[in-house]
Amino acid sequence: MTGLERTLLQIASFLEEHSVPYMVIGGIANLVWGLPRATIDVDVTVWVTEDDIPGLLSSIADQFKILVKDPLQFIQQTRVLPVQVPDGFRADIIFALLPYEQSAIERSVGQVIHGVQVQICSPEDLIIHKIISERPQDLQDVKGIVHQVGSRLDRGYLDPFVHGLASDLERPEIWTTTSSRGRRKTA
């Protein structure tokens, strides 16, 4: 087991122990649904109420090293809490804010990794997360996910989101990025 896998399992086990709804996103989720690539940390999105954040922070501090001085203020400003697990690897705990994020967590898919159930972002929601980015790596990841998952993608869920984002962001090219053929008629 790699250090990154241990980090993933430590974070997932902690969140499960504390009954915190979550999903793994980023490079780890991409390894599940897309083409392999290097990643150096674990990214998880969690759903907790604003009132529950201080208590969760206390529990996190008991088990992991928090990498910022004023974690509550940092979360309020960035919605992210960078932590380090005992063996030195980093994880970013992202505090969801939008109803879409709560829905994506509910749609996450359980995967058993080294005997531990881990909630992984669905391929459709991972595409939605990545499609907004203008980073070339994220767009390559989207193409890899579309290629690997192919016809198993829930197009009835995915396509309206991507079409709306392409229109809202005035970036029609993201619509074609999610097409397995490279081009897709919009109606």
PDB file of C-alpha atoms in Angstrom:
ATOM      1  CA  MET A   1       0.000   0.000   0.000  1.00  0.00           C
ATOM      2  CA  THR A   2       1.364   3.412  -0.956  1.00  0.00           C
ATOM      3  CA  GLY A   3       1.522   6.408   1.372  1.00  0.00           C
ATOM      4  CA  LEU A   4      -1.189   8.101  -0.679  1.00  0.00           C
ATOM      5  CA  GLU A   5      -3.462   5.067  -0.304  1.00  0.00           C
ATOM      6  CA  ARG A   6      -2.845   5.034   3.465  1.00  0.00           C
ATOM      7  CA  THR A   7      -3.717   8.739   3.576  1.00  0.00           C
ATOM      8  CA  LEU A   8      -6.931   8.102   1.648  1.00  0.00           C
ATOM      9  CA  LEU A   9      -7.937   5.284   3.981  1.00  0.00           C
ATOM     10  CA  GLN A  10      -7.107   7.295   7.117  1.00  0.00           C
ATOM     11  CA  ILE A  11      -9.182  10.261   5.942  1.00  0.00           C
ATOM     12  CA  ALA A  12     -12.091   8.074   4.759  1.00  0.00           C
ATOM     13  CA  SER A  13     -12.088   6.043   7.984  1.00  0.00           C
ATOM     14  CA  PHE A  14     -12.056   9.234  10.062  1.00  0.00           C
ATOM     15  CA  LEU A  15     -15.004  10.695   8.143  1.00  0.00           C
ATOM     16  CA  GLU A  16     -16.952   7.422   8.384  1.00  0.00           C
ATOM     17  CA  GLU A  17     -16.248   7.216  12.154  1.00  0.00           C
ATOM     18  CA  HIS A  18     -17.637  10.720  12.587  1.00  0.00           C
ATOM     19  CA  SER A  19     -20.615  10.123  10.243  1.00  0.00           C
ATOM     20  CA  VAL A  20     -19.538  12.948   7.938  1.00  0.00           C
ATOM     21  CA  PRO A  21     -20.958  12.634   4.408  1.00  0.00           C
ATOM     22  CA  TYR A  22     -18.089  12.944   1.925  1.00  0.00           C
ATOM     23  CA  MET A  23     -16.762  12.089  -1.492  1.00  0.00           C
ATOM     24  CA  VAL A  24     -13.223  11.754  -2.789  1.00  0.00           C
ATOM     25  CA  ILE A  25     -12.535  14.051  -5.736  1.00  0.00           C
ATOM     26  CA  GLY A  26      -9.428  15.190  -7.607  1.00  0.00           C
ATOM     27  CA  GLY A  27      -6.611  12.940  -8.745  1.00  0.00           C
ATOM     28  CA  ILE A  28      -7.678   9.933  -6.663  1.00  0.00           C
ATOM     29  CA  ALA A  29     -11.198   9.944  -8.151  1.00  0.00           C
ATOM     30  CA  ASN A  30      -9.615  10.380 -11.558  1.00  0.00           C
ATOM     31  CA  LEU A  31      -7.575   7.205 -10.958  1.00  0.00           C
ATOM     32  CA  VAL A  32     -10.846   5.332 -10.390  1.00  0.00           C
ATOM     33  CA  TRP A  33     -12.751   6.681 -13.413  1.00  0.00           C
ATOM     34  CA  GLY A  34     -10.178   8.036 -15.852  1.00  0.00           C
ATOM     35  CA  LEU A  35      -6.651   7.458 -17.055  1.00  0.00           C
ATOM     36  CA  PRO A  36      -3.831   7.034 -14.523  1.00  0.00           C
ATOM     37  CA  ARG A  37      -1.753  10.088 -13.652  1.00  0.00           C
ATOM     38  CA  ALA A  38       0.373  11.222 -10.748  1.00  0.00           C
ATOM     39  CA  THR A  39      -1.232  12.952  -7.793  1.00  0.00           C
ATOM     40  CA  ILE A  40       0.378  14.129  -4.582  1.00  0.00           C
ATOM     41  CA  ASP A  41      -2.540  14.586  -2.196  1.00  0.00           C
ATOM     42  CA  VAL A  42      -6.023  13.439  -1.308  1.00  0.00           C
ATOM     43  CA  ASP A  43      -8.961  15.775  -1.956  1.00  0.00           C
ATOM     44  CA  VAL A  44     -12.281  15.143  -0.227  1.00  0.00           C
ATOM     45  CA  THR A  45     -15.447  17.203  -0.173  1.00  0.00           C
ATOM     46  CA  VAL A  46     -17.523  17.020   3.011  1.00  0.00           C
ATOM     47  CA  TRP A  47     -21.061  18.126   3.811  1.00  0.00           C
ATOM     48  CA  VAL A  48     -21.578  19.554   7.304  1.00  0.00           C
ATOM     49  CA  THR A  49     -23.620  22.456   8.601  1.00  0.00           C
ATOM     50  CA  GLU A  50     -21.822  25.665   9.499  1.00  0.00           C
ATOM     51  CA  ASP A  51     -22.682  24.984  13.150  1.00  0.00           C
ATOM     52  CA  ASP A  52     -20.973  21.574  12.989  1.00  0.00           C
ATOM     53  CA  ILE A  53     -17.668  22.866  11.593  1.00  0.00           C
ATOM     54  CA  PRO A  54     -16.082  23.838  14.967  1.00  0.00           C
ATOM     55  CA  GLY A  55     -16.776  20.391  16.471  1.00  0.00           C
ATOM     56  CA  LEU A  56     -15.458  18.633  13.388  1.00  0.00           C
ATOM     57  CA  LEU A  57     -12.363  20.856  13.472  1.00  0.00           C
ATOM     58  CA  SER A  58     -11.693  19.759  17.037  1.00  0.00           C
ATOM     59  CA  SER A  59     -11.916  16.091  16.026  1.00  0.00           C
ATOM     60  CA  ILE A  60      -9.704  16.681  12.988  1.00  0.00           C
ATOM     61  CA  ALA A  61      -7.079  18.387  15.186  1.00  0.00           C
ATOM     62  CA  ASP A  62      -7.057  15.344  17.493  1.00  0.00           C
ATOM     63  CA  GLN A  63      -6.112  13.018  14.638  1.00  0.00           C
ATOM     64  CA  PHE A  64      -4.333  15.101  11.979  1.00  0.00           C
ATOM     65  CA  LYS A  65      -1.999  18.070  11.793  1.00  0.00           C
ATOM     66  CA  ILE A  66      -3.869  21.171  10.604  1.00  0.00           C
ATOM     67  CA  LEU A  67      -1.622  23.134   8.233  1.00  0.00           C
ATOM     68  CA  VAL A  68      -3.060  26.642   8.747  1.00  0.00           C
ATOM     69  CA  LYS A  69      -2.934  28.971  11.763  1.00  0.00           C
ATOM     70  CA  ASP A  70      -6.601  29.901  12.130  1.00  0.00           C
ATOM     71  CA  PRO A  71      -8.485  26.951  10.622  1.00  0.00           C
ATOM     72  CA  LEU A  72     -12.015  28.248  11.193  1.00  0.00           C
ATOM     73  CA  GLN A  73     -11.250  31.575   9.531  1.00  0.00           C
ATOM     74  CA  PHE A  74      -9.395  29.782   6.728  1.00  0.00           C
ATOM     75  CA  ILE A  75     -12.408  27.550   6.065  1.00  0.00           C
ATOM     76  CA  GLN A  76     -14.752  30.551   6.088  1.00  0.00           C
ATOM     77  CA  GLN A  77     -12.552  32.294   3.505  1.00  0.00           C
ATOM     78  CA  THR A  78     -11.556  29.366   1.274  1.00  0.00           C
ATOM     79  CA  ARG A  79     -13.881  26.432   2.148  1.00  0.00           C
ATOM     80  CA  VAL A  80     -10.711  24.263   2.350  1.00  0.00           C
ATOM     81  CA  LEU A  81      -8.785  22.808   5.288  1.00  0.00           C
ATOM     82  CA  PRO A  82      -5.318  21.462   4.459  1.00  0.00           C
ATOM     83  CA  VAL A  83      -4.213  18.699   6.833  1.00  0.00           C
ATOM     84  CA  GLN A  84      -1.316  16.297   7.142  1.00  0.00           C
ATOM     85  CA  VAL A  85      -1.756  12.680   8.199  1.00  0.00           C
ATOM     86  CA  PRO A  86       0.704  11.140  10.686  1.00  0.00           C
ATOM     87  CA  ASP A  87       3.024   9.725   8.013  1.00  0.00           C
ATOM     88  CA  GLY A  88       3.398  13.111   6.310  1.00  0.00           C
ATOM     89  CA  PHE A  89       1.046  13.026   3.347  1.00  0.00           C
ATOM     90  CA  ARG A  90      -1.356  15.887   2.740  1.00  0.00           C
ATOM     91  CA  ALA A  91      -5.111  15.984   2.309  1.00  0.00           C
ATOM     92  CA  ASP A  92      -7.396  18.878   1.464  1.00  0.00           C
ATOM     93  CA  ILE A  93     -10.780  18.717   3.158  1.00  0.00           C
ATOM     94  CA  ILE A  94     -13.182  20.856   1.141  1.00  0.00           C
ATOM     95  CA  PHE A  95     -16.296  22.083   2.924  1.00  0.00           C
ATOM     96  CA  ALA A  96     -19.223  21.967   0.505  1.00  0.00           C
ATOM     97  CA  LEU A  97     -21.516  24.952   0.351  1.00  0.00           C
ATOM     98  CA  LEU A  98     -23.780  24.466  -2.664  1.00  0.00           C
ATOM     99  CA  PRO A  99     -26.827  22.189  -2.879  1.00  0.00           C
ATOM    100  CA  TYR A 100     -25.215  20.691  -6.006  1.00  0.00           C
ATOM    101  CA  GLU A 101     -22.258  19.564  -3.871  1.00  0.00           C
ATOM    102  CA  GLN A 102     -24.583  17.914  -1.363  1.00  0.00           C
ATOM    103  CA  SER A 103     -26.305  16.126  -4.233  1.00  0.00           C
ATOM    104  CA  ALA A 104     -22.949  15.021  -5.663  1.00  0.00           C
ATOM    105  CA  ILE A 105     -21.959  13.580  -2.269  1.00  0.00           C
ATOM    106  CA  GLU A 106     -25.261  11.684  -2.175  1.00  0.00           C
ATOM    107  CA  ARG A 107     -24.522  10.337  -5.683  1.00  0.00           C
ATOM    108  CA  SER A 108     -20.991   9.225  -4.755  1.00  0.00           C
ATOM    109  CA  VAL A 109     -20.085   5.607  -5.383  1.00  0.00           C
ATOM    110  CA  GLY A 110     -18.721   3.243  -2.735  1.00  0.00           C
ATOM    111  CA  GLN A 111     -15.474   1.558  -3.744  1.00  0.00           C
ATOM    112  CA  VAL A 112     -13.587  -0.952  -1.612  1.00  0.00           C
ATOM    113  CA  ILE A 113      -9.909  -0.020  -1.432  1.00  0.00           C
ATOM    114  CA  HIS A 114      -7.673  -2.339   0.588  1.00  0.00           C
ATOM    115  CA  GLY A 115     -10.727  -3.615   2.452  1.00  0.00           C
ATOM    116  CA  VAL A 116     -12.087  -0.159   3.325  1.00  0.00           C
ATOM    117  CA  GLN A 117     -15.257   1.313   1.807  1.00  0.00           C
ATOM    118  CA  VAL A 118     -14.442   4.736   0.333  1.00  0.00           C
ATOM    119  CA  GLN A 119     -16.982   7.118  -1.214  1.00  0.00           C
ATOM    120  CA  ILE A 120     -15.714   8.251  -4.625  1.00  0.00           C
ATOM    121  CA  CYS A 121     -17.269  11.080  -6.629  1.00  0.00           C
ATOM    122  CA  SER A 122     -19.375   9.658  -9.471  1.00  0.00           C
ATOM    123  CA  PRO A 123     -17.768   9.931 -12.917  1.00  0.00           C
ATOM    124  CA  GLU A 124     -20.470  12.381 -14.006  1.00  0.00           C
ATOM    125  CA  ASP A 125     -19.923  14.678 -11.032  1.00  0.00           C
ATOM    126  CA  LEU A 126     -16.154  14.439 -11.421  1.00  0.00           C
ATOM    127  CA  ILE A 127     -16.564  15.614 -15.017  1.00  0.00           C
ATOM    128  CA  ILE A 128     -18.754  18.501 -13.825  1.00  0.00           C
ATOM    129  CA  HIS A 129     -16.127  19.470 -11.219  1.00  0.00           C
ATOM    130  CA  LYS A 130     -13.302  19.350 -13.748  1.00  0.00           C
ATOM    131  CA  ILE A 131     -15.074  20.877 -16.739  1.00  0.00           C
ATOM    132  CA  ILE A 132     -15.280  24.286 -15.056  1.00  0.00           C
ATOM    133  CA  SER A 133     -11.502  24.464 -14.768  1.00  0.00           C
ATOM    134  CA  GLU A 134      -9.415  25.932 -17.515  1.00  0.00           C
ATOM    135  CA  ARG A 135      -6.387  23.830 -16.518  1.00  0.00           C
ATOM    136  CA  PRO A 136      -5.263  21.643 -19.412  1.00  0.00           C
ATOM    137  CA  GLN A 137      -4.765  18.684 -17.028  1.00  0.00           C
ATOM    138  CA  ASP A 138      -8.400  18.828 -15.900  1.00  0.00           C
ATOM    139  CA  LEU A 139      -9.640  18.867 -19.491  1.00  0.00           C
ATOM    140  CA  GLN A 140      -7.376  15.879 -20.268  1.00  0.00           C
ATOM    141  CA  ASP A 141      -8.841  14.142 -17.216  1.00  0.00           C
ATOM    142  CA  VAL A 142     -12.362  14.766 -18.553  1.00  0.00           C
ATOM    143  CA  LYS A 143     -11.449  13.205 -21.895  1.00  0.00           C
ATOM    144  CA  GLY A 144      -9.944  10.217 -20.075  1.00  0.00           C
ATOM    145  CA  ILE A 145     -13.070   9.728 -17.957  1.00  0.00           C
ATOM    146  CA  VAL A 146     -15.323   9.936 -21.029  1.00  0.00           C
ATOM    147  CA  HIS A 147     -13.076   7.409 -22.807  1.00  0.00           C
ATOM    148  CA  GLN A 148     -12.848   4.968 -19.872  1.00  0.00           C
ATOM    149  CA  VAL A 149     -16.445   5.101 -18.636  1.00  0.00           C
ATOM    150  CA  GLY A 150     -17.942   5.545 -22.109  1.00  0.00           C
ATOM    151  CA  SER A 151     -21.546   4.416 -22.513  1.00  0.00           C
ATOM    152  CA  ARG A 152     -21.897   3.832 -18.752  1.00  0.00           C
ATOM    153  CA  LEU A 153     -21.992   7.621 -18.200  1.00  0.00           C
ATOM    154  CA  ASP A 154     -25.430   8.835 -17.122  1.00  0.00           C
ATOM    155  CA  ARG A 155     -25.941  11.225 -20.032  1.00  0.00           C
ATOM    156  CA  GLY A 156     -29.418  12.182 -18.827  1.00  0.00           C
ATOM    157  CA  TYR A 157     -27.780  13.643 -15.719  1.00  0.00           C
ATOM    158  CA  LEU A 158     -24.484  14.868 -17.184  1.00  0.00           C
ATOM    159  CA  ASP A 159     -25.436  16.514 -20.470  1.00  0.00           C
ATOM    160  CA  PRO A 160     -27.870  19.146 -19.113  1.00  0.00           C
ATOM    161  CA  PHE A 161     -25.260  20.226 -16.536  1.00  0.00           C
ATOM    162  CA  VAL A 162     -22.476  20.503 -19.096  1.00  0.00           C
ATOM    163  CA  HIS A 163     -24.689  22.241 -21.646  1.00  0.00           C
ATOM    164  CA  GLY A 164     -25.777  24.768 -18.993  1.00  0.00           C
ATOM    165  CA  LEU A 165     -22.189  25.364 -17.859  1.00  0.00           C
ATOM    166  CA  ALA A 166     -21.014  25.828 -21.444  1.00  0.00           C
ATOM    167  CA  SER A 167     -23.704  28.458 -21.932  1.00  0.00           C
ATOM    168  CA  ASP A 168     -23.323  30.163 -18.522  1.00  0.00           C
ATOM    169  CA  LEU A 169     -19.526  30.322 -18.779  1.00  0.00           C
ATOM    170  CA  GLU A 170     -19.621  31.236 -22.484  1.00  0.00           C
ATOM    171  CA  ARG A 171     -17.283  28.324 -23.193  1.00  0.00           C
ATOM    172  CA  PRO A 172     -18.953  26.156 -25.852  1.00  0.00           C
ATOM    173  CA  GLU A 173     -15.808  24.025 -26.167  1.00  0.00           C
ATOM    174  CA  ILE A 174     -16.539  22.312 -22.848  1.00  0.00           C
ATOM    175  CA  TRP A 175     -19.677  20.827 -24.385  1.00  0.00           C
ATOM    176  CA  THR A 176     -17.607  19.021 -27.015  1.00  0.00           C
ATOM    177  CA  THR A 177     -14.997  17.921 -24.441  1.00  0.00           C
ATOM    178  CA  THR A 178     -17.527  15.549 -22.852  1.00  0.00           C
ATOM    179  CA  SER A 179     -18.584  13.956 -26.115  1.00  0.00           C
ATOM    180  CA  SER A 180     -17.046  10.554 -26.754  1.00  0.00           C
ATOM    181  CA  ARG A 181     -16.951  11.458 -30.451  1.00  0.00           C
ATOM    182  CA  GLY A 182     -15.421  14.882 -29.893  1.00  0.00           C
ATOM    183  CA  ARG A 183     -18.444  16.695 -31.361  1.00  0.00           C
ATOM    184  CA  ARG A 184     -22.016  16.764 -30.210  1.00  0.00           C
ATOM    185  CA  LYS A 185     -25.020  18.516 -31.706  1.00  0.00           C
ATOM    186  CA  THR A 186     -26.837  20.699 -29.197  1.00  0.00           C
ATOM    187  CA  ALA A 187     -30.273  20.168 -30.711  1.00  0.00           C
TER     188      ALA A 187
END
